[in-house]
């Protein structure tokens, strides 16, 4: 081959190589662009699906609420539908104080048809898993029947223990795109779910307690409605080493939850205990698992959204305790305090069953109590 022929062949090879590289570059750019477009489309699709799911869940609650209101006369509707105000929102309690400390219409005054419709609202609004949400709430009502049958006419807050002494109210008119709140509660139970623009904006404050902590029904069914909560809290706090327990120990003693009724916005200015960022991955999972039963008061989709926020804030969350970690005696107390989430669990001496302990707990959110719609 002559030198001239070799040079021409080399130039042709270089030209061909350049063309191939340009083609590959173009293909890569196209692939990257297509991948980015596909990713954006997938994200938009997921967001749209999530929004549609939330809107569908709220629509179901509104449909049930409207159906319940349709069973009531005008005076009963006036008892149920109230304005959204600070005073109305804060009118809840864990005490057996009837209508003196809470809003709404009393279950004992409803006909069978009306009661069924009222419970349908709760079924639509709350988690439907066994032992959570609606099922757990109904077990608290059963516990009050147990207390009533125990024959005590007194007790803390004045007695009057009965599954009929629970109340339902709507703060604002139920709407698929407006802002309103579902309130339901009585002794040892206060549910506050806030809706806005077709989504759950908050499932707190949520108080749940129980006395007795366990019992067997007349049909042989065993009940222990807060055992999942207790077990999760206990697994979390007992996972700490002796050095970690020393960091988590609170200087104060507690005989009740700190942020119960009439304590809106009263979060401690300084967080106490051990920071979750210092714990192992396994312990972090226990912290998230411990708070889950409280967050799961609302529907599955809304609970998942809230838990995703709390998980993202886990490293800046603190856990602490007072008393012992056995959770078997008066004053045994555990707290989870994050940038958003707040959970308390405390053991108290029994009121009706004085030889036993019973549980008080509360779930709050630093920014989402009452859906963040009110300031305290």
XYZ file of N, CA and C in Angstrom, residues 150-353:
612
model
N -69.281 -2.529 86.295
C -68.531 -2.818 87.523
C -69.193 -2.194 88.741
N -70.166 -1.315 88.519
C -70.974 -0.797 89.614
C -70.454 0.442 90.281
N -69.464 1.138 89.678
C -68.950 2.358 90.285
C -69.709 3.553 89.740
N -70.307 4.308 90.638
C -71.004 5.515 90.208
C -70.131 6.737 90.269
N -68.939 6.588 90.821
C -68.050 7.741 90.941
C -66.881 7.619 90.009
N -65.702 7.852 90.543
C -64.508 7.796 89.709
C -64.106 9.158 89.222
N -62.900 9.225 88.662
C -62.386 10.493 88.165
C -63.292 11.108 87.133
N -63.634 12.360 87.310
C -64.461 13.071 86.354
C -65.945 12.862 86.554
N -66.355 12.056 87.512
C -67.771 11.951 87.824
C -68.456 10.676 87.390
N -67.732 9.712 86.846
C -68.345 8.453 86.495
C -69.136 8.521 85.200
N -70.365 7.935 85.182
C -71.220 7.892 84.006
C -70.536 7.135 82.870
N -70.113 5.916 83.150
C -69.400 5.114 82.167
C -70.385 4.336 81.306
N -70.335 4.550 79.993
C -71.236 3.867 79.083
C -70.804 4.126 77.646
N -70.997 3.134 76.782
C -70.690 3.322 75.364
C -71.648 4.306 74.719
N -72.736 4.634 75.421
C -73.670 5.623 74.898
C -73.240 7.047 75.163
N -72.275 7.225 76.076
C -71.844 8.578 76.458
C -70.637 9.002 75.625
N -70.784 8.891 74.320
C -69.769 9.345 73.365
C -70.448 10.268 72.370
N -69.702 11.210 71.848
C -70.285 12.330 71.116
C -69.611 12.524 69.757
N -70.424 12.946 68.771
C -69.900 13.234 67.436
C -70.275 14.654 67.032
N -69.298 15.346 66.428
C -69.537 16.699 65.934
C -68.758 16.927 64.655
N -69.274 17.809 63.811
C -68.554 18.286 62.637
C -68.312 19.777 62.828
N -67.061 20.180 62.833
C -66.750 21.606 62.900
C -66.578 22.090 61.470
N -67.553 22.863 61.003
C -67.638 23.211 59.599
C -68.523 22.204 58.883
N -69.011 22.580 57.719
C -69.872 21.693 56.941
C -69.021 20.668 56.202
N -69.336 19.377 56.355
C -68.572 18.374 55.620
C -68.547 18.668 54.120
N -67.355 18.653 53.554
C -67.176 19.029 52.154
C -65.977 18.296 51.578
N -66.078 17.908 50.292
C -64.988 17.187 49.642
C -63.810 18.087 49.325
N -64.022 19.408 49.291
C -62.914 20.320 48.963
C -62.756 21.478 49.933
N -63.614 21.545 50.938
C -63.509 22.613 51.922
C -62.730 22.176 53.153
N -62.745 23.025 54.185
C -62.044 22.727 55.438
C -63.067 22.445 56.535
N -62.933 21.307 57.177
C -63.829 20.941 58.267
C -63.157 19.891 59.141
N -63.747 19.610 60.274
C -63.142 18.687 61.232
C -64.174 17.698 61.755
N -63.765 16.457 61.866
C -64.565 15.425 62.516
C -64.079 15.273 63.943
N -64.998 15.418 64.893
C -64.681 15.177 66.300
C -65.524 14.013 66.806
N -64.885 13.118 67.518
C -65.603 12.021 68.153
C -64.886 11.666 69.442
N -65.648 11.506 70.518
C -64.979 11.142 71.759
C -65.898 10.971 72.934
N -65.264 10.554 74.016
C -65.911 10.344 75.296
C -64.811 9.973 76.276
N -65.154 9.202 77.305
C -64.154 8.793 78.281
C -63.030 8.013 77.600
N -61.794 8.443 77.825
C -60.596 7.778 77.307
C -60.471 7.820 75.784
N -61.202 8.705 75.116
C -61.098 8.757 73.657
C -61.418 10.159 73.145
N -60.521 10.689 72.317
C -60.772 11.969 71.643
C -60.141 11.898 70.255
N -61.002 11.821 69.237
C -60.569 11.766 67.845
C -60.812 13.125 67.198
N -59.781 13.682 66.578
C -59.899 14.955 65.867
C -59.212 14.814 64.514
N -59.997 14.706 63.444
C -59.449 14.569 62.094
C -59.855 15.798 61.287
N -58.872 16.474 60.709
C -59.131 17.697 59.955
C -58.945 17.452 58.464
N -59.932 17.935 57.678
C -59.915 17.788 56.226
C -59.815 19.165 55.572
N -59.050 19.226 54.495
C -58.948 20.477 53.735
C -58.548 20.173 52.297
N -59.265 20.748 51.364
C -58.958 20.617 49.935
C -58.823 19.166 49.502
N -59.718 18.331 49.985
C -59.760 16.957 49.540
C -58.728 16.037 50.141
N -58.146 16.404 51.263
C -57.130 15.562 51.902
C -57.221 15.690 53.416
N -56.669 14.682 54.111
C -56.546 14.758 55.564
C -55.355 15.649 55.888
N -55.598 16.723 56.606
C -54.533 17.662 56.974
C -53.933 17.349 58.340
N -54.615 16.531 59.124
C -54.094 16.162 60.434
C -55.018 15.179 61.134
N -54.429 14.259 61.904
C -55.199 13.294 62.676
C -54.999 13.474 64.168
N -54.627 14.673 64.554
C -54.346 14.970 65.961
C -54.969 16.311 66.335
N -55.185 16.520 67.630
C -54.852 15.681 68.781
C -55.690 14.392 68.803
N -55.058 13.343 69.278
C -55.718 12.051 69.409
C -55.366 11.474 70.765
N -56.352 11.430 71.649
C -56.162 10.841 72.978
C -56.822 9.471 72.977
N -56.112 8.482 73.498
C -56.718 7.176 73.709
C -56.134 6.555 74.970
N -57.021 6.070 75.804
C -56.633 5.387 77.029
C -57.588 4.229 77.256
N -57.352 3.451 78.292
C -58.266 2.342 78.550
C -58.161 1.876 80.001
N -59.322 1.547 80.554
C -59.448 0.854 81.835
C -60.665 -0.050 81.731
N -60.534 -1.302 82.049
C -59.315 -2.048 82.351
C -58.469 -2.224 81.095
N -57.207 -2.592 81.271
C -56.325 -2.728 80.113
C -56.668 -3.960 79.285
N -57.324 -4.938 79.906
C -57.765 -6.134 79.179
C -58.970 -6.727 79.905
N -59.804 -7.441 79.144
C -60.969 -8.101 79.717
C -61.485 -9.135 78.725
N -62.389 -9.966 79.189
C -63.018 -10.967 78.333
C -64.506 -10.694 78.267
N -65.026 -10.594 77.037
C -66.439 -10.317 76.849
C -67.313 -11.497 77.217
N -68.613 -11.259 77.287
C -69.549 -12.316 77.668
C -69.569 -13.460 76.661
N -69.124 -13.172 75.420
C -69.074 -14.222 74.405
C -67.727 -14.930 74.348
N -66.826 -14.573 75.291
C -65.522 -15.205 75.351
C -64.438 -14.490 74.572
N -64.792 -13.383 73.921
C -63.798 -12.622 73.155
C -62.859 -11.887 74.100
N -61.552 -12.006 73.853
C -60.546 -11.322 74.667
C -60.247 -9.948 74.059
N -60.196 -8.936 74.919
C -59.925 -7.574 74.480
C -58.710 -7.009 75.211
N -57.856 -6.333 74.476
C -56.716 -5.608 75.038
C -56.358 -4.520 74.022
N -57.205 -3.483 73.897
C -57.125 -2.552 72.769
C -55.851 -1.729 72.650
N -55.104 -1.560 73.751
C -53.883 -0.756 73.669
C -52.606 -1.584 73.738
N -52.731 -2.892 73.678
C -51.540 -3.736 73.794
C -50.538 -3.496 72.669
N -51.025 -3.270 71.451
C -50.109 -3.007 70.335
C -49.305 -1.740 70.593
N -49.959 -0.717 71.123
C -49.279 0.534 71.456
C -48.247 0.307 72.558
N -48.688 -0.365 73.628
C -47.782 -0.625 74.746
C -46.589 -1.459 74.299
N -46.845 -2.508 73.522
C -45.762 -3.397 73.095
C -44.741 -2.655 72.229
N -45.212 -1.779 71.349
C -44.298 -1.018 70.503
C -43.442 -0.051 71.299
N -44.073 0.642 72.243
C -43.342 1.576 73.107
C -42.319 0.833 73.965
N -42.749 -0.313 74.500
C -41.856 -1.099 75.357
C -40.675 -1.645 74.559
N -40.921 -2.133 73.346
C -39.833 -2.655 72.515
C -38.826 -1.558 72.191
N -39.319 -0.361 71.952
C -38.437 0.769 71.642
C -37.563 1.138 72.832
N -38.178 1.334 73.990
C -37.426 1.854 75.130
C -36.513 0.787 75.727
N -36.918 -0.483 75.677
C -36.067 -1.537 76.242
C -34.942 -1.944 75.288
N -34.939 -1.411 74.080
C -33.828 -1.683 73.159
C -32.594 -0.861 73.512
N -32.759 0.136 74.392
C -31.649 1.015 74.750
C -30.675 0.324 75.701
N -29.411 0.598 75.512
C -28.386 0.100 76.433
C -28.457 0.889 77.729
N -27.700 0.460 78.730
C -27.706 1.175 80.014
C -27.228 2.617 79.850
N -26.219 2.831 79.010
C -25.736 4.192 78.767
C -26.798 5.013 78.043
N -27.480 4.404 77.086
C -28.531 5.116 76.348
C -29.722 5.415 77.242
N -30.051 4.482 78.133
C -31.144 4.719 79.072
C -30.838 5.898 79.995
N -29.584 6.016 80.381
C -29.185 7.140 81.232
C -29.413 8.469 80.516
N -29.142 8.498 79.207
C -29.361 9.716 78.422
C -30.854 9.989 78.229
N -31.632 8.922 78.132
C -33.060 9.067 77.852
C -33.881 9.393 79.093
N -33.321 9.185 80.270
C -34.067 9.364 81.521
C -34.429 10.828 81.753
N -35.708 11.083 82.044
C -36.177 12.429 82.345
C -35.996 12.744 83.823
N -35.737 13.997 84.113
C -35.579 14.409 85.506
C -36.927 14.476 86.221
N -37.983 14.772 85.467
C -39.312 14.913 86.064
C -40.041 13.574 86.126
N -41.043 13.527 87.006
C -41.934 12.379 87.079
C -43.292 12.771 86.509
N -43.991 11.811 85.931
C -45.282 12.098 85.303
C -46.321 11.077 85.745
N -47.480 11.568 86.150
C -48.590 10.686 86.489
C -49.685 10.748 85.434
N -49.506 11.619 84.444
C -50.441 11.715 83.329
C -49.686 12.281 82.139
N -50.335 12.264 80.968
C -49.688 12.843 79.793
C -49.549 14.351 79.991
N -48.520 14.920 79.406
C -48.246 16.346 79.544
C -49.166 17.185 78.661
N -49.450 16.669 77.455
C -50.220 17.451 76.479
C -51.604 16.856 76.251
N -52.334 16.724 77.333
C -53.707 16.260 77.267
C -54.652 17.389 76.911
N -55.930 17.296 77.315
C -56.890 18.354 77.002
C -56.484 19.688 77.624
N -56.845 20.778 76.941
C -56.550 22.146 77.392
C -55.056 22.452 77.426
N -54.268 21.691 76.684
C -52.827 21.922 76.631
C -52.359 22.155 75.188
N -53.225 22.707 74.369
C -52.877 22.944 72.967
C -51.709 23.924 72.857
N -50.737 23.563 72.042
C -49.590 24.431 71.797
C -48.585 24.496 72.920
N -48.745 23.651 73.947
C -47.883 23.732 75.126
C -46.683 22.797 75.046
N -46.160 22.571 73.861
C -44.983 21.704 73.714
C -43.793 22.302 74.473
N -42.997 21.472 75.140
C -41.796 21.983 75.812
C -40.880 22.693 74.810
N -40.271 23.775 75.235
C -39.391 24.532 74.346
C -38.105 23.778 74.040
N -37.670 22.948 74.983
C -36.435 22.195 74.800
C -36.732 20.702 74.791
N -36.174 19.994 73.827
C -36.390 18.551 73.749
C -35.501 17.839 74.764
N -36.017 16.758 75.319
C -35.293 15.995 76.338
C -35.138 14.554 75.893
N -34.126 13.894 76.454
C -33.936 12.483 76.176
C -32.760 12.218 75.270
N -32.815 11.112 74.563
C -31.735 10.719 73.671
C -32.153 10.948 72.227
N -31.244 11.497 71.438
C -31.539 11.805 70.037
C -31.488 10.520 69.216
N -32.488 10.333 68.366
C -32.594 9.092 67.605
C -31.425 8.919 66.632
N -30.829 10.015 66.191
C -29.688 9.920 65.270
C -28.524 9.136 65.867
N -28.471 9.038 67.193
C -27.373 8.323 67.847
C -27.647 6.826 67.976
N -28.843 6.398 67.578
C -29.222 4.996 67.734
C -28.881 4.179 66.488
N -28.912 2.878 66.640
C -28.641 1.980 65.517
C -29.821 1.986 64.548
N -29.595 1.461 63.359
C -30.671 1.379 62.367
C -31.828 0.536 62.886
N -31.500 -0.537 63.580
C -32.548 -1.404 64.129
C -33.382 -0.652 65.174
N -32.729 0.149 66.004
C -33.447 0.921 67.010
C -34.306 2.009 66.363
N -33.800 2.605 65.293
C -34.578 3.629 64.570
C -35.874 3.033 64.028
N -35.789 1.810 63.533
C -36.990 1.145 63.039
C -37.994 0.920 64.165
N -37.483 0.629 65.350
C -38.368 0.443 66.506
C -39.054 1.750 66.899
N -38.353 2.868 66.761
C -38.950 4.175 67.066
C -40.092 4.450 66.093
N -39.849 4.214 64.808
C -40.894 4.437 63.804
C -42.065 3.490 64.032
N -41.768 2.231 64.350
C -42.825 1.252 64.611
C -43.630 1.627 65.850
N -42.960 2.216 66.849
C -43.640 2.572 68.103
C -44.690 3.655 67.893
N -44.404 4.627 67.029
C -45.366 5.723 66.819
C -46.494 5.345 65.856
N -46.284 4.304 65.061
C -47.222 3.957 64.000
C -48.656 3.709 64.464
N -48.908 2.993 65.569
C -50.305 2.745 65.959
C -51.105 4.014 66.220
N -50.464 5.064 66.695
C -51.180 6.321 66.929
C -51.472 7.033 65.606
N -50.479 7.081 64.750
C -50.644 7.749 63.460
C -51.693 7.030 62.620
N -51.845 5.741 62.844
C -52.774 4.924 62.066
C -54.226 5.091 62.488
N -54.552 6.095 63.260
C -55.953 6.379 63.558
C -56.690 6.769 62.287
N -55.993 7.448 61.359
C -56.634 7.884 60.113
C -56.541 6.784 59.059
N -57.121 7.030 57.879
C -57.105 6.032 56.810
C -55.673 5.686 56.407
N -55.505 4.538 55.775
C -54.176 4.022 55.431
C -53.349 5.015 54.630
N -53.945 5.602 53.610
C -53.201 6.513 52.732
C -52.684 7.720 53.509
N -53.542 8.323 54.322
C -53.142 9.504 55.097
C -52.097 9.154 56.141
N -52.237 7.972 56.755
C -51.249 7.529 57.747
C -49.887 7.334 57.101
N -49.868 6.769 55.899
C -48.600 6.576 55.185
C -47.919 7.909 54.902
N -48.705 8.903 54.506
C -48.138 10.225 54.232
C -47.536 10.836 55.488
N -48.257 10.730 56.603
C -47.755 11.285 57.858
C -46.502 10.546 58.326
N -46.515 9.230 58.231
C -45.359 8.444 58.662
C -44.133 8.734 57.807
N -44.342 9.040 56.533
C -43.218 9.393 55.662
C -42.551 10.674 56.149
N -43.362 11.625 56.607
C -42.810 12.863 57.172
C -42.030 12.557 58.440
N -42.625 11.779 59.337
C -41.985 11.476 60.611
C -40.701 10.668 60.417
N -40.693 9.791 59.422
C -39.486 9.015 59.134
C -38.374 9.932 58.622
N -38.732 10.914 57.802
C -37.719 11.841 57.277
C -37.128 12.707 58.380
N -37.848 12.847 59.494
C -37.401 13.669 60.616
C -36.854 12.834 61.776
N -36.682 11.545 61.530
C -36.358 10.620 62.617
C -35.048 10.974 63.327
N -34.040 11.377 62.584
C -32.743 11.677 63.201
C -32.814 12.865 64.154
N -33.795 13.745 63.972
C -33.948 14.915 64.845
C -35.045 14.699 65.895
N -35.451 13.444 66.058
C -36.466 13.075 67.040
C -35.786 12.572 68.312
N -36.431 12.784 69.460
C -35.896 12.353 70.757
C -36.874 11.371 71.409
N -36.329 10.403 72.131
C -37.164 9.531 72.951
C -36.689 9.632 74.397
N -37.639 9.504 75.308
C -37.311 9.664 76.726
C -38.301 8.875 77.572
N -37.972 8.744 78.869
C -38.863 8.008 79.766
C -38.679 8.497 81.193
N -39.661 8.145 82.021
C -39.595 8.412 83.449
C -40.164 7.188 84.156
N -39.826 7.013 85.428
C -40.238 5.802 86.123
C -39.389 4.643 85.654
N -40.024 3.504 85.382
C -39.278 2.347 84.892
C -39.681 2.046 83.451
N -38.918 1.182 82.815
C -39.228 0.791 81.436
C -40.153 -0.432 81.391
N -40.604 -0.886 82.555
C -41.476 -2.071 82.601
C -42.894 -1.762 82.133
N -43.298 -0.485 82.298
C -44.663 -0.044 81.948
C -45.717 -0.875 82.685
N -45.470 -1.030 83.993
C -46.384 -1.825 84.821
C -46.822 -1.102 86.093
N -46.321 0.128 86.307
C -46.597 0.799 87.575
C -46.933 2.271 87.350
N -47.620 2.831 88.335
C -47.952 4.255 88.310
C -46.697 5.087 88.022
N -46.794 5.967 87.022
C -45.692 6.862 86.718
C -44.703 6.343 85.691
N -44.874 5.116 85.230
C -44.042 4.636 84.117
C -44.491 5.394 82.869
N -43.564 6.092 82.248
C -43.917 7.086 81.227
C -42.890 7.072 80.100
N -43.352 7.143 78.844
C -42.462 7.187 77.680
C -42.949 8.261 76.720
N -41.982 8.943 76.091
C -42.314 10.043 75.171
C -41.494 9.929 73.885
N -42.133 10.250 72.774
C -41.456 10.445 71.486
C -41.712 11.885 71.070
N -40.648 12.641 70.833
C -40.792 14.058 70.501
C -39.914 14.401 69.301
N -40.545 14.640 68.160
C -39.813 14.981 66.945
C -40.068 16.408 66.524
N -39.500 16.807 65.390
C -39.828 18.123 64.843
C -41.333 18.271 64.613
N -41.985 17.143 64.290
C -43.445 17.154 64.094
C -44.158 16.265 65.104
N -43.806 14.983 65.139
C -44.564 14.022 65.935
C -44.341 14.188 67.436
N -45.400 13.901 68.196
C -45.350 13.861 69.661
C -46.257 12.731 70.116
N -45.711 11.778 70.879
C -46.489 10.669 71.440
C -46.110 10.507 72.904
N -47.126 10.330 73.762
C -46.889 10.044 75.178
C -47.668 8.792 75.583
N -47.049 8.006 76.448
C -47.684 6.812 77.007
C -47.373 6.797 78.499
N -48.415 6.683 79.336
C -48.186 6.689 80.777
C -49.095 5.674 81.466
N -48.581 5.075 82.526
C -49.357 4.156 83.359
C -49.888 4.900 84.574
N -51.165 4.673 84.886
C -51.798 5.275 86.060
C -52.447 4.178 86.897
N -52.583 4.464 88.184
C -53.367 3.568 89.032
C -54.810 3.568 88.551
N -55.476 2.422 88.696
C -56.850 2.307 88.250
C -57.797 3.189 89.058
N -58.908 3.561 88.425
C -59.940 4.363 89.092
C -61.066 3.456 89.574
N -61.639 2.693 88.673
C -62.675 1.725 89.039
C -62.029 0.431 89.524
N -61.025 -0.038 88.775
C -60.256 -1.215 89.188
C -58.993 -0.728 89.896
